[in-house]
Coordinates of C-alpha atoms and ligand atoms in Angstrom, one line a residue:
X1 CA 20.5 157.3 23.6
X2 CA 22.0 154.7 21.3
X3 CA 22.6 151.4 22.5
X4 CA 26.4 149.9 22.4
X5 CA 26.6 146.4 22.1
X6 CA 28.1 145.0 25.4
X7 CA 31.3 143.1 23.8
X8 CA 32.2 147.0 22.7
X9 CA 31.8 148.0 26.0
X10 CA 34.2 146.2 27.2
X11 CA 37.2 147.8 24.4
X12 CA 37.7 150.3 27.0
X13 CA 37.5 152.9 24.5
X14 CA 34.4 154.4 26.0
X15 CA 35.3 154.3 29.7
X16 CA 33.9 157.5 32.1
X17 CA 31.5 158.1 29.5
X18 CA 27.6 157.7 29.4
X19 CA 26.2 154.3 27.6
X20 CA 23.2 152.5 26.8
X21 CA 23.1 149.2 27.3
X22 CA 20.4 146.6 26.3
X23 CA 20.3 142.9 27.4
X24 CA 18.7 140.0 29.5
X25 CA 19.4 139.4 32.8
X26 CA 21.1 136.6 34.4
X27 CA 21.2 137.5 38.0
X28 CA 20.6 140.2 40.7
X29 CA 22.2 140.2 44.1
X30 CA 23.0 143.1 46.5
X31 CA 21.7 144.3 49.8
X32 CA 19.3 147.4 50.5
X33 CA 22.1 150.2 49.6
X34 CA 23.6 148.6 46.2
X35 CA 22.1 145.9 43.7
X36 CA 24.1 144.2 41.2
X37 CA 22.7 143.1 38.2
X38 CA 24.8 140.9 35.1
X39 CA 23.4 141.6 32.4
X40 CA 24.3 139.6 28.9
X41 CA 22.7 140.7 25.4
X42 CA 24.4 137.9 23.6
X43 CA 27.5 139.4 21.8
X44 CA 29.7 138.0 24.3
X45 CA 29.5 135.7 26.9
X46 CA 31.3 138.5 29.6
X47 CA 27.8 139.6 31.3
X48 CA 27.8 143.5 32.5
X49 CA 27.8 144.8 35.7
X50 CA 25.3 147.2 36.5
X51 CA 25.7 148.6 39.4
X52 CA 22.4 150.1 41.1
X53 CA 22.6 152.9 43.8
X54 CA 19.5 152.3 46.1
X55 CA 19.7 156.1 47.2
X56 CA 18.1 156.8 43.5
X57 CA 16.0 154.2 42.6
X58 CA 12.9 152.2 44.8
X59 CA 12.2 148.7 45.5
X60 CA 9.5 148.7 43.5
X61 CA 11.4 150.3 40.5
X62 CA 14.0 146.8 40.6
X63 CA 11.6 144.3 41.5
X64 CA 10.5 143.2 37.7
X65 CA 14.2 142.7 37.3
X66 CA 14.5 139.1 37.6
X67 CA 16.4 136.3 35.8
X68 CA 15.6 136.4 31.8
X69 CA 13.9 139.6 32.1
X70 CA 15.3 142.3 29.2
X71 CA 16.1 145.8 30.0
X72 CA 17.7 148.8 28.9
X73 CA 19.9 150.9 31.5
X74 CA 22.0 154.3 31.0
X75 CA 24.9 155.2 33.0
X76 CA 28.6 155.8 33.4
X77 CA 31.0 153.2 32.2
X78 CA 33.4 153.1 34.8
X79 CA 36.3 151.0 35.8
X80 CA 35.7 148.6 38.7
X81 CA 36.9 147.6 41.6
X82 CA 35.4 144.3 42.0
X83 CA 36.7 140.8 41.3
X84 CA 36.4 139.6 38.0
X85 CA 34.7 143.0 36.3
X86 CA 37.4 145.3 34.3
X87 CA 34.3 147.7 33.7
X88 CA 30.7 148.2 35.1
X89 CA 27.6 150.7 34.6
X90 CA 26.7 152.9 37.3
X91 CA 23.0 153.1 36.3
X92 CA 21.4 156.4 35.9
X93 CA 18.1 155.0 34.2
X94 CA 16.2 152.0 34.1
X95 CA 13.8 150.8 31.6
X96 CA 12.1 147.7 32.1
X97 CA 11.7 146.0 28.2
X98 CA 9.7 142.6 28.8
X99 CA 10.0 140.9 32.2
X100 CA 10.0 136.9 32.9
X101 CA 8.1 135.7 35.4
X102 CA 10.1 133.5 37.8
X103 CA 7.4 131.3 38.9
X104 CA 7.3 130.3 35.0
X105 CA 10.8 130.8 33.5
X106 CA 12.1 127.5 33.0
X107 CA 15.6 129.0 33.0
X108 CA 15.5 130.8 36.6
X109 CA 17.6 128.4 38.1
X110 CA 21.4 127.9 36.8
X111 CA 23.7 124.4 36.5
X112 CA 20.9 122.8 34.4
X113 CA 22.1 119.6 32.5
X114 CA 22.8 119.4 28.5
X115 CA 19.6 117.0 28.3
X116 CA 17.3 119.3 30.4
X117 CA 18.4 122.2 27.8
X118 CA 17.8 120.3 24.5
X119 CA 13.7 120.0 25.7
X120 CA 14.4 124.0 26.1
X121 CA 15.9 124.2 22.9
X122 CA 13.7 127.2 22.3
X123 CA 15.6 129.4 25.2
X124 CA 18.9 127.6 25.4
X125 CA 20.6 130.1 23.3
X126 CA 20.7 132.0 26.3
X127 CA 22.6 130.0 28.6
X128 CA 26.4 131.2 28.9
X129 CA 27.6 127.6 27.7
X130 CA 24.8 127.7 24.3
X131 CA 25.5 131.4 23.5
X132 CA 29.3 130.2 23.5
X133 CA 28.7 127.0 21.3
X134 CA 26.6 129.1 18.6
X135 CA 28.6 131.9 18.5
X136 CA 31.9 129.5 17.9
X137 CA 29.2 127.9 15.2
X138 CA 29.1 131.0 13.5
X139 CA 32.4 132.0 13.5
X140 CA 33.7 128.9 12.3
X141 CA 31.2 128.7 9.2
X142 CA 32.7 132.4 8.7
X143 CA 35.6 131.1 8.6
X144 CA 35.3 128.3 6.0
X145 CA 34.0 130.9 3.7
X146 CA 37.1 133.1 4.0
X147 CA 39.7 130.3 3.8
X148 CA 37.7 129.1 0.4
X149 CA 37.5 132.9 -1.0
X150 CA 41.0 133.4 -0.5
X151 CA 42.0 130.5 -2.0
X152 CA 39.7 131.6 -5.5
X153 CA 37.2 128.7 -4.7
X154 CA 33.6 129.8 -5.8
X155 CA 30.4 128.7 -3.9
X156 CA 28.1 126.8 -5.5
X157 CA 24.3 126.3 -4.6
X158 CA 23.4 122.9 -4.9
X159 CA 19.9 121.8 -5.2
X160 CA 17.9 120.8 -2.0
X161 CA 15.6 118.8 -3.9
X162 CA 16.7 116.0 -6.2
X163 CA 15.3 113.1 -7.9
X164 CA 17.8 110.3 -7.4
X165 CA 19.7 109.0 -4.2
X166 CA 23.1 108.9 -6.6
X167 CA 25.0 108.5 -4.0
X168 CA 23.3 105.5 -1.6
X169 CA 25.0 108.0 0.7
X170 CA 21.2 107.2 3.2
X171 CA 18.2 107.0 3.1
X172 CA 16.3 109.7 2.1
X173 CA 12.8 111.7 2.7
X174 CA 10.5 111.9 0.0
X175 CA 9.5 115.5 -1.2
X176 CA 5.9 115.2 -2.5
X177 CA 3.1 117.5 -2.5
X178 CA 0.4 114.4 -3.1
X179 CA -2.0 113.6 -0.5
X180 CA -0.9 111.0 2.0
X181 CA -4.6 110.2 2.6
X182 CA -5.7 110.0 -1.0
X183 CA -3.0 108.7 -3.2
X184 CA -3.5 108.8 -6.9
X185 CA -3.1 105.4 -8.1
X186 CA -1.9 103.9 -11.6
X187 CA -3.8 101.2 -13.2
X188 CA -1.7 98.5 -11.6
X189 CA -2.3 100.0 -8.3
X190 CA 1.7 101.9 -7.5
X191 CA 1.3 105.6 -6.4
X192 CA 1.1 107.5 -9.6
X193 CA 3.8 110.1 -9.7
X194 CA 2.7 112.0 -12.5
X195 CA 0.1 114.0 -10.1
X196 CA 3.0 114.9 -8.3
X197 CA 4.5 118.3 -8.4
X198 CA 7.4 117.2 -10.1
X199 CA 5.8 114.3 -11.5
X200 CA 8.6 112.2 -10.2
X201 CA 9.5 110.4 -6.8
X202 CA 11.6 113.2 -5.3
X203 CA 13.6 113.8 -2.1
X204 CA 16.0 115.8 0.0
X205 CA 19.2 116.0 -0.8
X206 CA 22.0 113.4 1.5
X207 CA 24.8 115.6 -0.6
X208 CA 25.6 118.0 -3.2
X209 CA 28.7 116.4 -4.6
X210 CA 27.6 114.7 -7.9
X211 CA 25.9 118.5 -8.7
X212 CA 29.3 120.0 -7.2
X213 CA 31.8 117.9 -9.9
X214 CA 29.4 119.9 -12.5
X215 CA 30.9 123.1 -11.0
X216 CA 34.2 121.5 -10.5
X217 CA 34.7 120.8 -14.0
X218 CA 33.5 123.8 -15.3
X219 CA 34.3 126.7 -12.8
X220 CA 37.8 124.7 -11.7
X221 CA 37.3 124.6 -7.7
X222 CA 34.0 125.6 -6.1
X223 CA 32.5 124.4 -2.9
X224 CA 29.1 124.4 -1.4
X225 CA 28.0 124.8 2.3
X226 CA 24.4 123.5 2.9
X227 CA 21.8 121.4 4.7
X228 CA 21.9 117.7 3.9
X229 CA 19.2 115.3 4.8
X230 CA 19.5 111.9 5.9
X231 CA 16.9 109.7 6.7
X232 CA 19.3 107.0 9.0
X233 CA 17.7 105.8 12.3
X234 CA 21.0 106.0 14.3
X235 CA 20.5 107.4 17.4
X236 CA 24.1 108.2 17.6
X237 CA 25.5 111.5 19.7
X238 CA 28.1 111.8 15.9
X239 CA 24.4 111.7 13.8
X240 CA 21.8 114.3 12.7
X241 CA 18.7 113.6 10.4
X242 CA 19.3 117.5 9.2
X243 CA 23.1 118.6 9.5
X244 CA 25.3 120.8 7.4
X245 CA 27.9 119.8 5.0
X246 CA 31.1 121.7 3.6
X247 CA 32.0 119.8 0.3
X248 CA 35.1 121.8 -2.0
X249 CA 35.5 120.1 -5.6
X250 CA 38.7 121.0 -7.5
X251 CA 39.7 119.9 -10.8
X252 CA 43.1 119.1 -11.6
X253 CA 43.1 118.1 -7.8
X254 CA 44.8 114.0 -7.3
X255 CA 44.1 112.4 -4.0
X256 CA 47.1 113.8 -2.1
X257 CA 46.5 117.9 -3.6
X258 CA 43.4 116.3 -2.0
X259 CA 44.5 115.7 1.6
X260 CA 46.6 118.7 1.4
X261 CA 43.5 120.9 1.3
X262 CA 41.5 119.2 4.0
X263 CA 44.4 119.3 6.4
X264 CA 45.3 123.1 5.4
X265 CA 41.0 123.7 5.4
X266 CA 40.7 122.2 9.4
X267 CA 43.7 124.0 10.7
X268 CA 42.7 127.1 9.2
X269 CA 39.7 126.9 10.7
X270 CA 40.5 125.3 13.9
X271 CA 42.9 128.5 14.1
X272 CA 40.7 131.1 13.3
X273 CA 38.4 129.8 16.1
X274 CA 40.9 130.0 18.5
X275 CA 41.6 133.7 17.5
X276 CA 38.4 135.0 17.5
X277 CA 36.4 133.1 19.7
X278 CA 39.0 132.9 22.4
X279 CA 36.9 133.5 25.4
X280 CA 33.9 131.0 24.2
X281 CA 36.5 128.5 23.7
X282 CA 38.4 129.5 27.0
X283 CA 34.5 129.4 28.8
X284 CA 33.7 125.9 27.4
X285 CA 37.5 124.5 28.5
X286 CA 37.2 125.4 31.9
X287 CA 33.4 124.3 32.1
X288 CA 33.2 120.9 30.3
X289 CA 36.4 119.6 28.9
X290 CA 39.9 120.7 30.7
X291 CA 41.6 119.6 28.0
X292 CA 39.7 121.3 25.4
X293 CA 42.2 124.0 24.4
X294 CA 45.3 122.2 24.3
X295 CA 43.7 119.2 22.3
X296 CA 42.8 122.5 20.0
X297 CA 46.0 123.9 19.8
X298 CA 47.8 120.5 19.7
X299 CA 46.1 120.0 16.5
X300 CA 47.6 122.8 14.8
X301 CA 51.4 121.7 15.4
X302 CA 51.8 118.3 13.7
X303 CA 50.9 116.8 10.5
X304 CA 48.2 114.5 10.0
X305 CA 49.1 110.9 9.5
X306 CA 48.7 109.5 5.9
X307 CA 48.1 105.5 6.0
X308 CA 46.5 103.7 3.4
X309 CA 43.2 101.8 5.1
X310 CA 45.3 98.4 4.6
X311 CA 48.2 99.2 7.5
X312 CA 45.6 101.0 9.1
X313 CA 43.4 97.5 9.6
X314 CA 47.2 95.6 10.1
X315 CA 47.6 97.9 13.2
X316 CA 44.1 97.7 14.5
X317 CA 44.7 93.8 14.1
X318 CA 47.6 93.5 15.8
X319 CA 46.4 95.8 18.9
X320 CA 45.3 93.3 21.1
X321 CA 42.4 95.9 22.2
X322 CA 38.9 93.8 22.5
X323 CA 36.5 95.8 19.6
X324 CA 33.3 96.0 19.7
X325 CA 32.6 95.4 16.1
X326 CA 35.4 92.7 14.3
X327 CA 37.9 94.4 12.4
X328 CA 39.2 92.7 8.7
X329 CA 40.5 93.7 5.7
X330 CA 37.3 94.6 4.2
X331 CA 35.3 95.6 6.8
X332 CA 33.9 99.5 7.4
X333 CA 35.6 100.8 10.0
X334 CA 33.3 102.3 13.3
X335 CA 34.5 105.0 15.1
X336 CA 36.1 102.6 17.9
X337 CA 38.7 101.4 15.6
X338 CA 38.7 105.1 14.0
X339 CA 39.2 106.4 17.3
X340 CA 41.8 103.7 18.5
X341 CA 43.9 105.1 15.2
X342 CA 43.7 108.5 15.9
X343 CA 43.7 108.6 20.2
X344 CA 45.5 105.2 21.3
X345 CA 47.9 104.5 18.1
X346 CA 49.1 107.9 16.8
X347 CA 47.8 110.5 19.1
X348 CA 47.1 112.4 16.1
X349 CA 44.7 113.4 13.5
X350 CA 44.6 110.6 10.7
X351 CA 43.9 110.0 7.2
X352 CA 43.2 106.5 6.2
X353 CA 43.3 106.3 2.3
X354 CA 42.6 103.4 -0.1
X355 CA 39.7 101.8 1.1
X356 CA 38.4 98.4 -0.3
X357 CA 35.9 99.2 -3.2
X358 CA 32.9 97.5 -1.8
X359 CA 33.2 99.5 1.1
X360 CA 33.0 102.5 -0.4
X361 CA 30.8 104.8 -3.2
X362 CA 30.7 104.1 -7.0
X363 CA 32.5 107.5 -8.4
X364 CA 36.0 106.8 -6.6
X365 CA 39.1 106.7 -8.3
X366 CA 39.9 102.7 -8.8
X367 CA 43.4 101.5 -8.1
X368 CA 45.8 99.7 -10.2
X369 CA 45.3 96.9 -7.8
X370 CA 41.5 96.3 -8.8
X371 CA 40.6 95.7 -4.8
X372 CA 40.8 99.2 -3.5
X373 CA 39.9 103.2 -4.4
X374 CA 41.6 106.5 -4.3
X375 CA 39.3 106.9 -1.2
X376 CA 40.9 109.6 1.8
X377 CA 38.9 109.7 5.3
X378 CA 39.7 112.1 8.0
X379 CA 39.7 110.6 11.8
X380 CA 40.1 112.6 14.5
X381 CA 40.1 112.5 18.2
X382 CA 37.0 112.8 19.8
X383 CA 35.1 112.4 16.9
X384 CA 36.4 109.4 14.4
X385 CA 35.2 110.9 10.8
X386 CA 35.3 114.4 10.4
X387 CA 35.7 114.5 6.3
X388 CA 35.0 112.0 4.0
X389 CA 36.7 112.4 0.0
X390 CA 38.1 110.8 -2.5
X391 CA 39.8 111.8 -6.1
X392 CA 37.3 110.8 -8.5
X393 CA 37.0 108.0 -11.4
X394 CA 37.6 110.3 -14.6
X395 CA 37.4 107.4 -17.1
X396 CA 33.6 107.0 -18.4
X397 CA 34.6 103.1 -18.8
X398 CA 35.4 102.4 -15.8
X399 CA 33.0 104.6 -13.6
X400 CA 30.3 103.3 -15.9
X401 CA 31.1 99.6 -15.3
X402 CA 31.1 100.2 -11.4
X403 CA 27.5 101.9 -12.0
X404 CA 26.7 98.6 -14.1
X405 CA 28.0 96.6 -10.7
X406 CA 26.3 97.8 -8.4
X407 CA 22.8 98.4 -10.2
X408 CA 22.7 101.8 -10.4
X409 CA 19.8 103.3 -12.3
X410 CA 21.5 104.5 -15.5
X411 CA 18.7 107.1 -16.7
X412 CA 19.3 108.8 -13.5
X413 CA 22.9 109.0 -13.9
X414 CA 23.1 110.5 -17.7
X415 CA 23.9 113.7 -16.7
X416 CA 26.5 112.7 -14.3
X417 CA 28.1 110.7 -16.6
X418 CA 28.4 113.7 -19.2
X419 CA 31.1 115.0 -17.1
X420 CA 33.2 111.9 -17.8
X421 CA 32.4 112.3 -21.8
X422 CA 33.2 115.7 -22.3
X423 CA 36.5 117.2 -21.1
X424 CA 37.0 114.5 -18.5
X425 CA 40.1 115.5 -16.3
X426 CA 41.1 113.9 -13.2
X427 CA 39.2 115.8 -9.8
X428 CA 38.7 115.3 -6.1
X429 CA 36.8 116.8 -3.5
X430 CA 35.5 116.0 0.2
X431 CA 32.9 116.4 2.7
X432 CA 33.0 117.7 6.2
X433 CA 30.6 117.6 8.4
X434 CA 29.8 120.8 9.9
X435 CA 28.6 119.8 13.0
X436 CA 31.3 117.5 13.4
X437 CA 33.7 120.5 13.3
X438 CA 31.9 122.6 15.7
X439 CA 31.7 119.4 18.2
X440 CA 35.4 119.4 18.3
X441 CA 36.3 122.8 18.3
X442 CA 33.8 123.3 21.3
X443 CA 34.3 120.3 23.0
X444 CA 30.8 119.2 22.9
X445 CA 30.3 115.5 23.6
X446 CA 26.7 115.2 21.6
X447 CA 26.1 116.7 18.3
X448 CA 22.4 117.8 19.3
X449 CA 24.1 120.6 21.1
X450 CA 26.2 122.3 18.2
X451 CA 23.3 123.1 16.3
X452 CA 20.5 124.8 17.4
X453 CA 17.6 123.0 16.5
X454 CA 18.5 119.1 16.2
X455 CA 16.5 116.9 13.8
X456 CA 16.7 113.7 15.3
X457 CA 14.3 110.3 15.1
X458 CA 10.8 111.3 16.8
X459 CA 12.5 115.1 17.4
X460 CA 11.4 118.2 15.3
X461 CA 9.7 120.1 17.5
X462 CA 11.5 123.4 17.7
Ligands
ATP501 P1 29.4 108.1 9.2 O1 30.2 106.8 8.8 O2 30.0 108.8 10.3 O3 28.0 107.9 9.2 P2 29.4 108.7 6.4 O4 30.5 107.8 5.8 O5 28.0 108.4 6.2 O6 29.7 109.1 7.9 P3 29.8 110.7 4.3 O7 28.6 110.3 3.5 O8 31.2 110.6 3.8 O9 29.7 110.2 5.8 O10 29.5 112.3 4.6 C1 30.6 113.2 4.8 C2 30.7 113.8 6.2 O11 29.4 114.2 6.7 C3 31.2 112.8 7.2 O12 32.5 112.7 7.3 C4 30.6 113.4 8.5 O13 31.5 114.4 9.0 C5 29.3 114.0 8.1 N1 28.1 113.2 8.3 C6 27.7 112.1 7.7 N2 26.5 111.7 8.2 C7 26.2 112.6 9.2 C8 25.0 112.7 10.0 N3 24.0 111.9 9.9 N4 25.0 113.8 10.9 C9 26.0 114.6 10.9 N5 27.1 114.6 10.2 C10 27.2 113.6 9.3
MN502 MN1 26.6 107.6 7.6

């Protein structure tokens, strides 16, 4: 008999009728005349009932089922009468798939911690509160490719592998296929490069922007969702050696058609969440964070603040709150200040724009006021910097004098600067931090929980 998924099972369109279900185990209780078994296979976090009649089957028929073993049962779907259950399986057959001994399964036991679960990172999909987190996850990157389709954006593949850190966006690991152990040397004794496979220095790529303006200016708005690799020791619950970014380009695009986007972009996905991930969401409100679904929902109502970086340090200035980290005209803001903004001042999503120029990267837009760039940062509760963007420096002079400033290799750059010589036109774009996203829309506190295996410093195991 086929096997219906469980979430369909629960559409009530195939109630009083005979069903196969399939799934792992989460518990079994009952007494000699009746066991109950939930069973959950993943495609929702509701777990079946199946309801066993003792009458038909033996002790020794139910004794492999225990917690994380799979199974598959037939029966009737009927409706039920107990608490909590709108349907359940009164199982006719029973067919044991792979069982899980208890002395050895490390998940036997319910109401382990978050930090237990990340060394279990291998089975933690299983729990009710990681199957909700990933299936939000997935659901939300569905999302982002709909709201970019329907708005005519294309996606572009960026490379993984690049030969220049353009950006200084972090530090970077090297991608080389020479032996660690044997080096090949040059004559004055550096590593020699040429033996290399791309006889280069190479690494992964921190973003795919510079290679995304390429598309911007020639297929008029694409974006690209992909890994991005950073190299940065912080041991922060916001930071991910390995994380995924969203990054849309448009040409034509000035810094406020700019903000527009990324404030239509986050609602529509926040939104689309909330509409078809309801009962995850729902799940992790009542479990971890009360407040979870009205912070979501709150979000959607208001517009983001717009405040240029300068009244944004003038209000953090004039707060009176005792910072960590000393806050100046100038300085880089850290998510205490960001999240002061955004929680304490405005009780609302913010966008800080025109940031000073040193604090920020080399291809901004430069203001008329020579101190600060068309820069746009995205601060929200929770999680200070969601997106980071910026309209872009079309003029070849100027974007080549800041590369000149700041002592950026110009051979790498040549290609980069092509854009500005042919066709320039004025573009922006941004980056979003897809983990980021998925740590607010699930109320997660620590980013090593919204994706499912975390690259972290010392941590790459599974
Ligand atoms: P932060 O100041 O938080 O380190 P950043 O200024 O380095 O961020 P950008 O280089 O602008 O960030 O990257 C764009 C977006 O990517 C950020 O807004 C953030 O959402 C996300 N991001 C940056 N670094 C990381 C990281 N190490 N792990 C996860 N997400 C990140
Ligand atoms: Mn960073």
């Amino acid at each position: 008999m086929k096997r219906t998924r469980i979430v369909d099972l629960f559409d009530g369109s195939r109630l009083d009728t005979e069903v196969c279900a399939k799934g792992w185990v989460r518990t079994r209780r009952g007494n000699k005349h009746v066991q109950f078994v939930a069973l959950n296979d993943g495609s929702t976090i509701k777990n079946m009932q199946i309801v066993f009649d003792m009458a038909q089957f033996t002790d020794e028929q139910l004794k492999p089922i225990t917690t994380g073993a799979a199974i598959e049962v037939t029966g009737l779907l009927v409706a039920s009468a107990g608490k909590g259950q709108t349907v359940e399986i009164q199982a006719r057959t029973l067919n044991v798939l792979g069982t899980a001994d208890p002395e050895a399964y490390p998940l036997q036991k319910k109401g382990h911690t978050l930090e237990f679960l990340r060394e279990k990172a291998h089975l933690r999909m299983r729990t009710n509160t990681f199957g909700a987190v990933f299936r939000v996850r997935s659901i939300l990157a569905y999302a982002i490719h709909k709201f970019f389709n329907e708005r005519g954006f294309f996606y572009l593949h960026t490379p993984l592998i690049t030969e220049s850190d353009c950006e200084g966006a972090g530090a970077m690991f090297q991608v080389t296929t020479l032996d660690l152990n044997n080096l090949p040397k040059t004559e004055e004794g550096a590593v020699d490069y040429n033996e290399d496979f791309f006889g280069k220095p190479t690494a992964l790529t921190v973003s795919g922007q510079l290679e995304g303006e390429l598309g911007a200016t020639s297929l008029g708005a694409i974006y690209t969702f992909g890994p991005t690799f950073r190299a940065e020791n912080s041991n922060t619950p916001r930071h991910l050696a390995e994380f995924w970014m969203i990054e849309p380009e448009v040409a034509f695009n000035d810094i406020t058609d700019n903000m527009d986007l990324a404030e239509d972009f986050i609602k529509y996905c926040i939104s689309y969440a909330l509409e078809n991930a309801r009962d995850d969401i729902q799940f992790l409100n009542d479990m971890y964070d009360n407040e979870l679904l009205t912070r979501l929902e709150g979000i959607l109502k208001e517009p983001f603040v717009r405040l240029p970086y300068t009244e944004g340090v003038e209000i953090l200035e004039k707060s009176g709150k005792k910072f960590e980290f000393p806050v100046y005209w100038g300085a880089d803001l850290q998510s205490e200040h960001e999240r002061y903004l955004v929680e304490e001042h405005f009780k609302r999503p913010v966008i800080l724009t025109d940031y000073p120029k040193e604090i920020k990267a080399f291809y901004m837009k430069q203001n008329e006021d020579g101190k600060t760039v068309r820069a746009m940062d995205v601060l929200f509760p929770k999680i200070g910097e969601i997106i980071g963007g910026s309209e872009r420096e079309e003029s070849y002079d100027k974007l080549l004098q800041r590369i000149e400033e700041l002592n950026i290799p110009m051979k790498d750059m040549w290609w980069y600067l092509d854009t500005r010589r042919f066709g320039t036109v004025p573009h922006s774009g941004f980056g979003l931090g897809f983990e980021r996203l998925v740590l607010f829309v699930t109320g997660m506190t620590n980013i090593r929980d919204v994706i499912p295996f975390p690259r972290t410093p010392k941590n790459a195991e599974f």
